[in-house]
Short mmCIF file of C-alpha atoms and ligand atoms in Angstrom, two decimals:
data_model
loop_
_atom_site.label_atom_id
_atom_site.label_comp_id
_atom_site.label_asym_id
_atom_site.label_seq_id
_atom_site.Cartn_x
_atom_site.Cartn_y
_atom_site.Cartn_z
CA MET V 193 0.00 0.00 0.00
CA ASN V 194 1.19 3.42 -0.87
CA MET V 195 2.39 4.96 2.39
CA SER V 196 2.25 8.38 0.79
CA SER V 197 -1.55 8.05 1.14
CA THR V 198 -2.74 10.31 3.93
CA ASN V 199 -5.78 8.24 4.79
CA VAL V 200 -5.62 6.29 8.03
CA ILE V 201 -7.94 3.28 8.17
CA ILE V 202 -9.83 3.04 11.45
CA PHE V 203 -10.25 -0.56 12.57
CA ASP V 204 -12.54 -0.71 15.57
CA THR V 205 -12.21 -3.67 17.90
CA THR V 206 -14.64 -2.59 20.65
CA LEU V 207 -16.74 -5.67 19.94
CA ARG V 208 -13.76 -8.05 20.13
CA ASP V 209 -10.80 -6.77 22.18
CA GLY V 210 -13.13 -4.35 24.01
CA GLU V 211 -15.44 -7.19 24.89
CA GLN V 212 -12.49 -9.09 26.34
CA SER V 213 -12.33 -6.58 29.23
CA PRO V 214 -13.40 -8.42 32.35
CA GLY V 215 -17.08 -7.63 32.76
CA ALA V 216 -17.72 -6.13 29.33
CA SER V 217 -19.41 -9.04 27.58
CA MET V 218 -22.12 -8.07 25.13
CA SER V 219 -25.08 -9.96 23.74
CA ARG V 220 -25.63 -10.40 20.02
CA ASP V 221 -28.25 -7.65 19.87
CA GLU V 222 -26.04 -5.26 21.83
CA LYS V 223 -23.20 -5.90 19.41
CA VAL V 224 -25.45 -5.27 16.43
CA ARG V 225 -26.64 -1.99 17.94
CA ILE V 226 -23.07 -0.79 18.51
CA ALA V 227 -21.95 -2.02 15.09
CA LYS V 228 -24.68 0.05 13.44
CA ILE V 229 -23.44 3.15 15.25
CA LEU V 230 -19.85 2.38 14.21
CA GLU V 231 -20.99 1.97 10.62
CA GLU V 232 -22.84 5.29 10.77
CA MET V 233 -19.63 6.85 12.13
CA ARG V 234 -17.90 5.50 8.99
CA VAL V 235 -15.56 3.15 10.77
CA ASP V 236 -13.66 1.35 7.99
CA VAL V 237 -13.37 -2.07 9.63
CA ILE V 238 -15.47 -3.47 12.49
CA GLU V 239 -13.99 -6.46 14.29
CA ALA V 240 -17.21 -8.09 15.45
CA GLY V 241 -15.78 -10.88 17.59
CA PHE V 242 -13.92 -14.14 17.79
CA ALA V 243 -16.27 -16.51 15.98
CA VAL V 244 -14.81 -19.76 17.30
CA ALA V 245 -14.87 -18.71 20.96
CA SER V 246 -18.46 -19.81 21.55
CA GLN V 247 -21.79 -20.26 19.83
CA GLY V 248 -22.78 -16.83 21.19
CA ASP V 249 -19.72 -15.19 19.66
CA PHE V 250 -20.34 -16.94 16.35
CA GLU V 251 -23.93 -15.73 16.23
CA ALA V 252 -22.88 -12.19 17.12
CA VAL V 253 -20.32 -12.05 14.29
CA GLU V 254 -22.87 -13.51 11.89
CA ALA V 255 -25.54 -11.01 12.96
CA VAL V 256 -23.17 -8.05 12.56
CA ALA V 257 -22.10 -9.44 9.18
CA ARG V 258 -25.74 -9.54 8.13
CA GLU V 259 -26.67 -6.05 9.36
CA VAL V 260 -23.63 -3.96 8.43
CA LYS V 261 -23.37 -3.00 4.78
CA ASP V 262 -20.79 -0.24 4.43
CA SER V 263 -17.99 -1.12 6.84
CA ILE V 264 -15.86 -4.21 6.39
CA VAL V 265 -16.85 -6.82 9.01
CA CYS V 266 -14.03 -8.85 10.47
CA SER V 267 -13.67 -11.90 12.69
CA LEU V 268 -10.58 -12.84 14.64
CA ALA V 269 -9.18 -16.36 14.25
CA ARG V 270 -6.13 -18.02 15.75
CA ALA V 271 -3.78 -19.66 13.30
CA ILE V 272 -5.76 -22.85 13.57
CA ARG V 273 -7.70 -24.27 10.65
CA ALA V 274 -10.91 -24.78 12.65
CA ASP V 275 -10.77 -21.14 13.83
CA ILE V 276 -10.32 -19.80 10.32
CA ASP V 277 -13.11 -21.98 8.95
CA ARG V 278 -15.45 -20.84 11.70
CA ALA V 279 -14.61 -17.18 11.06
CA ALA V 280 -15.31 -17.67 7.34
CA GLU V 281 -18.62 -19.34 8.12
CA ALA V 282 -19.74 -16.54 10.46
CA LEU V 283 -18.77 -13.89 7.90
CA LYS V 284 -20.74 -15.48 5.06
CA PRO V 285 -23.59 -12.93 5.08
CA ALA V 286 -21.20 -9.93 5.02
CA ARG V 287 -21.09 -7.69 1.98
CA ARG V 288 -17.46 -6.77 2.77
CA LYS V 289 -15.54 -9.21 4.95
CA ARG V 290 -12.12 -9.76 6.44
CA ILE V 291 -10.51 -12.66 8.30
CA HIS V 292 -7.98 -11.55 10.89
CA THR V 293 -5.64 -14.36 11.84
CA PHE V 294 -2.77 -14.16 14.31
CA ILE V 295 0.03 -16.07 15.96
CA ALA V 296 2.61 -14.94 18.48
CA THR V 297 6.15 -14.25 17.24
CA SER V 298 7.99 -13.27 20.43
CA PRO V 299 10.42 -15.77 22.02
CA LEU V 300 8.46 -15.61 25.27
CA HIS V 301 5.13 -16.49 23.69
CA MET V 302 6.56 -19.07 21.27
CA GLN V 303 8.43 -20.91 23.99
CA HIS V 304 6.02 -20.73 26.90
CA LYS V 305 2.56 -20.28 25.42
CA LEU V 306 2.73 -22.00 22.06
CA GLN V 307 5.62 -24.34 22.90
CA MET V 308 6.75 -24.16 19.31
CA GLU V 309 10.06 -23.58 17.59
CA PRO V 310 10.25 -20.44 15.43
CA TYR V 311 10.50 -22.50 12.21
CA ARG V 312 7.11 -24.09 13.05
CA VAL V 313 5.52 -20.70 13.76
CA TYR V 314 6.87 -19.50 10.41
CA GLU V 315 5.22 -22.47 8.64
CA ILE V 316 1.94 -21.81 10.44
CA VAL V 317 1.98 -18.15 9.36
CA ILE V 318 2.03 -19.28 5.73
CA ASP V 319 -0.47 -22.06 6.27
CA SER V 320 -2.99 -19.88 8.15
CA VAL V 321 -2.88 -16.94 5.76
CA THR V 322 -3.17 -19.29 2.77
CA ARG V 323 -6.17 -20.99 4.30
CA ALA V 324 -7.86 -17.67 5.10
CA ARG V 325 -7.23 -16.50 1.52
CA GLY V 326 -9.10 -19.59 0.37
CA PHE V 327 -12.23 -17.97 1.83
CA VAL V 328 -11.75 -14.21 1.40
CA ASP V 329 -9.49 -11.77 -0.45
CA ASP V 330 -9.18 -9.47 2.51
CA VAL V 331 -6.91 -11.18 5.05
CA GLU V 332 -5.16 -9.49 7.94
CA TRP V 333 -2.28 -11.16 9.72
CA SER V 334 -1.08 -10.15 13.19
CA ALA V 335 2.20 -10.93 14.89
CA GLU V 336 1.04 -11.18 18.49
CA ASP V 337 3.53 -9.59 20.91
CA ALA V 338 5.32 -8.08 17.90
CA THR V 339 6.98 -5.39 20.00
CA ARG V 340 8.88 -8.02 22.01
CA SER V 341 9.75 -10.15 18.98
CA ASP V 342 13.17 -10.61 17.43
CA PRO V 343 13.29 -8.04 14.56
CA ASP V 344 14.82 -10.50 12.05
CA PHE V 345 12.20 -13.14 12.75
CA LEU V 346 9.41 -10.55 12.67
CA CYS V 347 10.59 -9.31 9.24
CA ARG V 348 10.69 -12.87 7.88
CA CYS V 349 7.19 -13.63 9.16
CA VAL V 350 5.78 -10.37 7.78
CA GLU V 351 7.33 -11.07 4.38
CA ALA V 352 5.94 -14.63 4.38
CA ALA V 353 2.46 -13.48 5.41
CA ILE V 354 2.34 -10.93 2.59
CA LYS V 355 3.61 -13.51 0.11
CA ALA V 356 0.85 -15.89 1.26
CA GLY V 357 -1.72 -13.19 0.54
CA ALA V 358 -2.19 -11.01 3.64
CA ARG V 359 -3.24 -7.51 2.63
CA THR V 360 -2.91 -6.01 6.07
CA ILE V 361 -0.03 -6.64 8.44
CA ASN V 362 -0.82 -5.79 12.02
CA ILE V 363 1.92 -5.10 14.56
CA PRO V 364 0.37 -5.43 18.02
CA ASP V 365 1.92 -4.09 21.17
CA THR V 366 0.05 -6.84 22.96
CA VAL V 367 1.24 -6.03 26.47
CA GLY V 368 1.48 -2.24 26.13
CA TYR V 369 5.25 -2.33 26.53
CA THR V 370 6.63 -0.11 23.82
CA VAL V 371 7.20 3.67 23.83
CA PRO V 372 6.55 6.11 20.97
CA GLU V 373 10.11 6.47 19.60
CA GLU V 374 10.70 2.75 19.72
CA HIS V 375 7.40 2.02 18.01
CA HIS V 376 8.18 4.57 15.31
CA ALA V 377 11.54 2.88 14.74
CA LEU V 378 9.96 -0.59 14.56
CA ILE V 379 7.50 0.45 11.87
CA LYS V 380 10.24 2.25 9.93
CA MET V 381 12.37 -0.89 10.16
CA LEU V 382 9.60 -2.95 8.55
CA PHE V 383 9.37 -0.45 5.69
CA ASN V 384 13.15 -0.55 5.25
CA ARG V 385 13.70 -4.28 5.53
CA VAL V 386 10.66 -6.22 4.31
CA PRO V 387 11.00 -6.36 0.51
CA ASN V 388 7.27 -6.76 -0.30
CA ILE V 389 5.95 -4.40 2.41
CA ASP V 390 4.45 -2.10 -0.25
CA LYS V 391 1.93 -4.87 -1.05
CA ALA V 392 0.23 -4.53 2.34
CA VAL V 393 -1.22 -1.93 4.68
CA VAL V 394 0.78 -1.74 7.90
CA SER V 395 -1.46 -1.59 10.95
CA VAL V 396 -0.85 -1.09 14.65
CA HIS V 397 -2.75 -2.34 17.68
CA CYS V 398 -1.55 -0.79 20.92
CA HIS V 399 -2.52 -1.69 24.45
CA ASN V 400 -2.50 0.90 27.17
CA ASP V 401 -0.65 -0.73 30.07
CA LEU V 402 1.72 2.25 30.38
CA GLY V 403 -0.85 4.79 29.25
CA LEU V 404 0.94 5.12 25.90
CA ALA V 405 -1.43 3.36 23.49
CA VAL V 406 -2.56 6.49 21.66
CA ALA V 407 0.93 8.05 21.57
CA ASN V 408 2.40 4.80 20.26
CA SER V 409 -0.30 4.50 17.59
CA LEU V 410 0.29 8.08 16.40
CA ALA V 411 4.05 7.54 16.30
CA ALA V 412 3.44 4.48 14.11
CA VAL V 413 1.24 6.49 11.75
CA GLN V 414 4.05 9.02 11.39
CA ALA V 415 6.37 6.13 10.49
CA GLY V 416 4.04 4.89 7.72
CA ALA V 417 1.34 2.77 9.39
CA ARG V 418 -1.99 3.41 7.70
CA GLN V 419 -4.36 1.40 9.86
CA VAL V 420 -4.94 1.96 13.56
CA GLU V 421 -6.78 -0.58 15.69
CA CYS V 422 -8.68 1.01 18.53
CA THR V 423 -11.81 0.92 20.67
CA ILE V 424 -14.47 3.35 21.82
CA ASN V 425 -13.60 4.73 25.27
CA GLY V 426 -10.32 2.77 25.10
CA LEU V 427 -12.15 -0.35 26.28
CA GLY V 428 -10.05 -3.52 26.10
CA GLU V 429 -7.99 -6.18 27.85
CA ARG V 430 -6.39 -5.00 31.13
CA ALA V 431 -5.73 -1.22 30.79
CA GLY V 432 -7.49 -1.22 27.43
CA ASN V 433 -6.66 -0.39 23.83
CA ALA V 434 -5.91 2.91 22.10
CA ALA V 435 -9.06 5.05 22.34
CA MET V 436 -10.59 5.72 18.94
CA GLU V 437 -11.91 9.14 19.92
CA GLU V 438 -8.42 10.23 20.99
CA ILE V 439 -6.75 8.99 17.81
CA VAL V 440 -9.35 10.62 15.57
CA MET V 441 -9.36 13.94 17.39
CA ALA V 442 -5.57 14.09 17.73
CA LEU V 443 -5.22 13.61 13.98
CA ARG V 444 -7.89 16.22 13.34
CA THR V 445 -6.73 18.81 15.83
CA ARG V 446 -3.02 18.52 15.01
CA LYS V 447 -3.26 18.21 11.25
CA ASP V 448 -0.54 20.86 11.10
CA TYR V 449 1.84 18.35 12.66
CA MET V 450 0.28 15.08 11.49
CA PRO V 451 -1.20 15.60 7.99
CA PHE V 452 -3.50 12.55 7.96
CA ASN V 453 -7.25 11.97 7.56
CA THR V 454 -9.72 9.41 8.78
CA ASN V 455 -13.22 8.81 7.43
CA ILE V 456 -14.73 9.08 10.90
CA ARG V 457 -17.72 11.37 11.50
CA ALA V 458 -16.36 12.81 14.72
CA GLU V 459 -19.67 14.39 15.66
CA MET V 460 -20.91 10.87 16.48
CA ILE V 461 -18.20 10.25 19.06
CA ALA V 462 -20.24 11.30 22.11
CA ARG V 463 -23.11 9.06 21.15
CA ALA V 464 -20.89 6.06 20.50
CA SER V 465 -19.16 6.63 23.82
CA HIS V 466 -22.48 6.79 25.72
CA THR V 467 -23.81 3.68 24.04
CA VAL V 468 -20.70 1.62 24.71
CA SER V 469 -20.60 2.78 28.32
CA ALA V 470 -24.28 2.10 28.93
CA THR V 471 -24.14 -1.26 27.17
CA THR V 472 -21.08 -2.58 28.95
CA GLY V 473 -21.72 -0.88 32.28
CA PHE V 474 -18.21 0.64 32.12
CA ALA V 475 -18.55 4.25 33.27
CA VAL V 476 -16.33 6.82 31.54
CA GLN V 477 -14.03 8.60 33.97
CA PRO V 478 -15.00 12.31 34.26
CA ASN V 479 -11.55 13.56 33.17
CA LYS V 480 -11.25 11.14 30.23
CA ALA V 481 -9.97 12.94 27.11
CA ILE V 482 -12.66 13.85 24.53
CA VAL V 483 -15.58 11.94 26.11
CA GLY V 484 -15.29 12.52 29.88
CA ALA V 485 -18.01 14.64 31.53
CA ASN V 486 -15.39 17.30 32.34
CA ALA V 487 -13.59 17.23 29.00
CA PHE V 488 -15.12 20.59 28.03
CA ALA V 489 -15.92 21.98 31.50
CA HIS V 490 -14.20 25.15 32.71
CA GLU V 491 -14.50 25.91 36.37
CA SER V 492 -11.67 28.17 37.45
CA GLY V 493 -12.34 31.90 37.24
CA ILE V 494 -9.32 32.57 35.04
CA HIS V 495 -10.37 29.90 32.54
CA GLN V 496 -13.99 31.04 32.47
CA ASP V 497 -12.89 34.62 31.91
CA GLY V 498 -10.62 33.56 29.04
CA MET V 499 -13.36 31.42 27.50
CA LEU V 500 -15.81 34.31 27.54
CA LYS V 501 -13.30 36.54 25.75
CA ASN V 502 -12.26 33.93 23.20
CA ALA V 503 -13.11 30.20 23.45
CA GLN V 504 -9.80 29.26 21.83
CA THR V 505 -7.91 30.45 24.91
CA TYR V 506 -8.68 27.18 26.68
CA GLU V 507 -10.41 25.05 24.05
CA ILE V 508 -8.47 23.26 21.31
CA MET V 509 -11.59 21.66 19.85
CA THR V 510 -15.25 22.43 20.29
CA PRO V 511 -17.63 20.17 22.20
CA GLU V 512 -19.91 20.21 19.14
CA SER V 513 -17.16 18.74 16.98
CA VAL V 514 -17.41 15.49 18.98
CA GLY V 515 -21.17 15.62 19.33
CA VAL V 516 -21.41 17.17 22.80
CA LYS V 517 -24.27 19.66 22.85
CA THR V 518 -23.71 22.69 25.04
CA SER V 519 -27.01 24.54 25.01
CA ASN V 520 -28.95 21.64 26.35
CA LEU V 521 -31.83 23.04 28.33
CA VAL V 522 -34.43 20.77 26.90
CA MET V 523 -37.79 19.47 27.74
CA GLY V 524 -40.35 19.74 30.48
CA LYS V 525 -43.57 18.06 31.41
CA HIS V 526 -45.53 19.91 28.76
CA SER V 527 -43.35 18.70 25.91
CA GLY V 528 -45.29 16.45 23.56
CA ARG V 529 -44.50 13.26 21.71
CA HIS V 530 -43.52 15.08 18.54
CA ALA V 531 -40.98 17.32 20.28
CA PHE V 532 -39.70 14.33 22.21
CA ARG V 533 -39.12 12.30 19.06
CA ALA V 534 -37.43 15.28 17.37
CA LYS V 535 -35.18 15.70 20.39
CA LEU V 536 -34.19 12.04 20.33
CA GLU V 537 -33.31 12.34 16.64
CA ASP V 538 -31.27 15.42 17.43
CA LEU V 539 -29.39 13.41 20.05
CA GLY V 540 -28.67 10.78 17.40
CA PHE V 541 -31.12 8.07 18.49
CA ASP V 542 -32.96 6.23 15.79
CA LEU V 543 -35.64 4.32 17.69
CA GLY V 544 -38.53 2.21 16.51
CA ASP V 545 -42.11 3.19 17.44
CA ASN V 546 -42.35 0.86 20.44
CA ALA V 547 -39.08 2.04 21.91
CA VAL V 548 -40.11 5.70 21.44
CA GLU V 549 -43.40 5.00 23.23
CA GLU V 550 -41.64 3.31 26.13
CA ALA V 551 -39.05 6.06 26.38
CA PHE V 552 -41.78 8.72 26.18
CA ALA V 553 -43.70 7.14 29.06
CA ARG V 554 -40.55 7.17 31.18
CA PHE V 555 -39.80 10.74 30.11
CA LYS V 556 -43.26 11.86 31.31
CA THR V 557 -42.69 10.24 34.70
CA LEU V 558 -39.28 11.88 34.89
CA ALA V 559 -40.62 15.30 33.87
CA ASP V 560 -43.23 15.09 36.63
CA ARG V 561 -40.46 14.63 39.18
CA LYS V 562 -37.76 16.87 37.74
CA ARG V 563 -38.21 20.48 36.67
CA GLU V 564 -35.70 20.53 33.82
CA VAL V 565 -34.97 17.47 31.74
CA ARG V 566 -31.56 17.90 30.14
CA ASP V 567 -29.85 16.07 27.30
CA GLU V 568 -27.86 13.95 29.75
CA ASP V 569 -31.11 12.91 31.44
CA LEU V 570 -32.62 11.88 28.14
CA VAL V 571 -29.54 9.96 27.08
CA ALA V 572 -29.51 8.08 30.40
CA LEU V 573 -33.21 7.40 30.11
CA VAL V 574 -33.04 6.14 26.53
CA ASP V 575 -29.96 4.05 27.29
CA ASP V 576 -31.90 2.46 30.10
CA THR V 577 -35.02 1.86 28.00
CA VAL V 578 -33.55 0.75 24.69
CA ILE V 579 -30.35 -0.91 25.72
CA ARG V 580 -32.30 -3.03 28.18
CA GLY V 581 -35.00 -3.73 25.56
CA ASN V 582 -34.27 -7.44 25.17
CA ASP V 583 -33.26 -8.16 28.74
CA ARG V 584 -34.62 -11.38 30.21
CA ILE V 585 -35.06 -9.81 33.65
CA LYS V 586 -36.99 -6.53 33.84
CA LEU V 587 -37.91 -4.28 36.74
CA VAL V 588 -41.67 -3.82 37.07
CA ASN V 589 -42.08 -2.17 40.47
CA LEU V 590 -40.10 -1.39 43.59
CA GLU V 591 -41.37 0.01 46.87
CA ILE V 592 -39.19 0.51 49.92
CA THR V 593 -40.05 1.08 53.53
CA CYS V 594 -37.19 2.74 55.36
CA GLY V 595 -36.32 5.69 57.60
CA THR V 596 -34.97 6.57 61.01
CA ARG V 597 -37.58 4.54 62.90
CA ILE V 598 -37.36 1.45 60.69
CA MET V 599 -34.74 -0.97 62.02
CA ARG V 600 -34.81 -3.34 59.04
CA PRO V 601 -35.79 -1.64 55.75
CA GLU V 602 -38.08 -3.70 53.58
CA ALA V 603 -38.24 -3.90 49.79
CA GLU V 604 -41.33 -5.00 47.92
CA LEU V 605 -40.28 -5.98 44.43
CA GLU V 606 -41.94 -7.08 41.22
CA LEU V 607 -39.84 -8.42 38.35
CA GLU V 608 -40.60 -9.90 34.96
CA VAL V 609 -38.34 -12.90 34.42
CA ASP V 610 -38.54 -14.47 30.95
CA GLY V 611 -42.03 -13.02 30.57
CA GLU V 612 -43.29 -14.30 33.95
CA LEU V 613 -44.24 -11.88 36.76
CA ARG V 614 -42.59 -12.59 40.11
CA LYS V 615 -43.10 -10.73 43.41
CA CYS V 616 -41.50 -10.83 46.81
CA ARG V 617 -40.64 -8.88 49.96
CA ALA V 618 -37.19 -8.88 51.50
CA ILE V 619 -35.47 -7.08 54.36
CA GLY V 620 -31.88 -5.89 54.59
CA ASP V 621 -29.36 -3.90 56.61
CA GLY V 622 -30.27 -0.82 54.60
CA PRO V 623 -32.64 -0.02 51.73
CA VAL V 624 -30.07 -0.97 49.07
CA ASP V 625 -29.32 -4.25 50.81
CA ALA V 626 -33.06 -4.99 51.05
CA THR V 627 -33.48 -4.21 47.32
CA PHE V 628 -30.60 -6.44 46.27
CA ASN V 629 -31.82 -9.23 48.58
CA ALA V 630 -35.23 -9.07 46.94
CA ILE V 631 -33.68 -9.29 43.48
CA LYS V 632 -31.65 -12.31 44.57
CA ASP V 633 -34.77 -13.98 46.03
CA LEU V 634 -36.49 -13.69 42.66
CA THR V 635 -33.50 -14.67 40.52
CA THR V 636 -30.21 -16.30 41.48
CA ARG V 637 -27.83 -16.15 44.45
CA THR V 638 -24.61 -17.51 42.93
CA GLN V 639 -23.27 -14.04 42.10
CA HIS V 640 -21.35 -11.80 44.51
CA LEU V 641 -21.59 -8.02 44.63
CA ARG V 642 -18.07 -6.64 44.17
CA THR V 643 -18.67 -2.91 43.74
CA TYR V 644 -21.62 -0.58 43.96
CA GLN V 645 -21.37 3.12 43.13
CA VAL V 646 -23.82 5.96 42.60
CA GLN V 647 -23.27 9.32 40.95
CA ALA V 648 -25.54 12.14 39.78
CA VAL V 649 -26.19 12.50 36.03
CA THR V 650 -26.74 16.28 36.28
CA GLU V 651 -26.52 18.91 38.99
CA GLY V 652 -29.16 19.70 41.65
CA THR V 653 -31.03 17.72 44.24
CA ASP V 654 -33.54 16.53 41.66
CA ALA V 655 -30.75 15.04 39.52
CA GLN V 656 -31.09 11.51 38.22
CA ALA V 657 -28.85 9.01 39.95
CA GLN V 658 -26.70 6.71 37.88
CA ALA V 659 -25.76 3.51 39.70
CA THR V 660 -23.05 1.05 38.70
CA VAL V 661 -22.89 -2.50 39.96
CA ARG V 662 -20.15 -5.08 39.45
CA LEU V 663 -21.05 -8.72 40.06
CA GLU V 664 -18.74 -11.70 40.09
CA GLU V 665 -19.50 -15.36 39.53
CA ASP V 666 -16.88 -18.12 39.20
CA GLY V 667 -14.10 -15.59 38.63
CA LYS V 668 -16.04 -13.84 35.84
CA THR V 669 -17.24 -10.27 36.30
CA VAL V 670 -20.04 -8.28 34.75
CA MET V 671 -20.94 -4.61 35.07
CA GLY V 672 -24.40 -3.07 35.13
CA GLN V 673 -25.68 0.52 34.98
CA GLY V 674 -29.04 2.00 35.84
CA SER V 675 -30.47 5.48 36.18
CA ASP V 676 -33.52 7.06 37.76
CA VAL V 677 -34.39 10.09 39.90
CA ASP V 678 -34.89 7.58 42.70
CA THR V 679 -31.48 6.30 43.78
CA LEU V 680 -32.90 2.96 44.92
CA VAL V 681 -34.64 2.36 41.61
CA ALA V 682 -31.40 3.29 39.79
CA SER V 683 -29.56 0.80 42.00
CA ALA V 684 -32.09 -1.94 41.29
CA ARG V 685 -31.82 -1.26 37.56
CA ALA V 686 -28.03 -1.46 37.72
CA TYR V 687 -28.13 -4.77 39.60
CA ILE V 688 -30.67 -6.19 37.17
CA HIS V 689 -28.62 -4.99 34.18
CA ALA V 690 -25.57 -6.79 35.57
CA LEU V 691 -27.63 -9.93 36.16
CA ASN V 692 -28.82 -9.87 32.56
CA LYS V 693 -25.22 -9.66 31.44
CA LEU V 694 -24.41 -12.61 33.65
CA LEU V 695 -27.10 -14.63 31.89
CA VAL V 696 -25.48 -13.77 28.55
CA LYS V 697 -22.09 -14.73 29.92
CA ARG V 698 -23.36 -18.05 31.24
CA GLN V 699 -24.72 -18.90 27.79
CA LYS V 700 -21.35 -18.24 26.24
CA THR V 701 -19.46 -21.46 26.71
CA ALA V 702 -15.82 -21.22 25.65
CA PRO V 703 -14.59 -24.36 23.91
CA ALA V 704 -11.31 -22.66 22.87
CA PRO V 705 -8.35 -25.00 23.43
CA GLN V 706 -5.88 -22.12 23.93
CA SER V 707 -6.39 -18.96 25.93
CA ALA V 708 -8.24 -16.19 24.09
CA ALA V 709 -6.31 -13.44 22.34
CA GLY V 710 -5.01 -10.38 24.16
O1 LIG N 175 -3.28 -7.59 21.56
C1 LIG N 175 -3.15 -8.39 20.63
O2 LIG N 175 -2.06 -8.87 20.32
C2 LIG N 175 -4.35 -8.78 19.91
C3 LIG N 175 -4.15 -9.51 18.63
C4 LIG N 175 -5.00 -10.70 18.53
C5 LIG N 175 -4.33 -8.57 17.49
O3 LIG N 175 -5.44 -8.46 20.31
ZN1 LIG N 176 -5.28 -6.73 21.73
#
């Protein structure tokens, strides 16, 4: 590929590497919903999952392949024939498809994980790429742990993969070990030493263990890489992957220094970030670059004064450019259905009639209890309504008796579980404990509550509460989020969201003979 091209391909792996974050598993429908947003954002390649990992993963890749038309849909596959065949099968419905196959090339991984000699790994590179090319033209090959690999061996493997038909060569910093200058030099070395490198796009995939994933990715682009693998909100294994919103906005904002383009519609970033956070239950830290709640907030007097005189004094990009609306005084209890639907469209939601009706009913309840309903409130409300649309466990009603004179608060709870109404009463050490006990009485008790947090969505005492719950079962974690003006209802929603994710996780059996990719 011509490295003089200034276009950087954005390969999003939120649905694969992002999903590998402990607790972030997504159902098929959730993946399809996120994939549609990524497609609308004009992501070039969407890695939908790891088809061989389980029946659930296979079905999710297949569903994304069926629904997405413009972006290339990709499945990961180890360098094992059965993996590659399964990826090809799942990708059958895709209009544009890619198989992404990988094997580790570092001495550490070859010796201890694969227990293979380098010559055998070299043979497998050729065999796996050739097999993948038997199914699709668009094959990507990754050298897992490339940044800790022997440069000579890496160059030989890259050359062999290209010769076997790989069109994209991905250089992962699997353990987030490299630093920008070193990564720049590694990519340059590949351009200087691999004779057929011009026949492939060089890609990078950086993990964030040292907080350098974005810097390393940008350094690689400056050295000639023309594909960056990244995730929304930087979701991913351990400390995560390079955050897509940071890559895209860094390239946009510093075009003077880095003259490259992406196809991404940056104004959809905020929406994608919200959806991924609400779906996975992973809250975005307030000071997170680009998408954190404080990313465009100015509190100190000096900053506010400067901003009033000229916004550029303290703002290098506008909130609107990433889809954050600033004038967001919105709706009240007199707002009608029509205005509500228009507002949702303005916020980027494209809901079916039933979902709009359900969201509208919840909006009316909210507007009765809260004077001003802001954009953030609506986003939280719609996330809660739509994202939970297909959940097997749903909250129907919750009433709590508590207060200074009540020794043991009591929760009266009604849930719908797989379409069946269930009711119970339970007591607890406090109202939250009583609520969670009631949920457990009506569902399962094998899970353990690991963390429970509540924060306000907006300012003021009538603000909606957003609760986050992390549950653990058999060493596996799931996260849940819920919001409501009533903190206890928000907490119940968060617990129920996490439980629904646990049900998805339980369904996903993992027959993989080796550990999943990093
Ligand atoms: O981090 C990694 O090495 C990966 C590869 C499978 C691309 O995720
Ligand atoms: Zn990875």
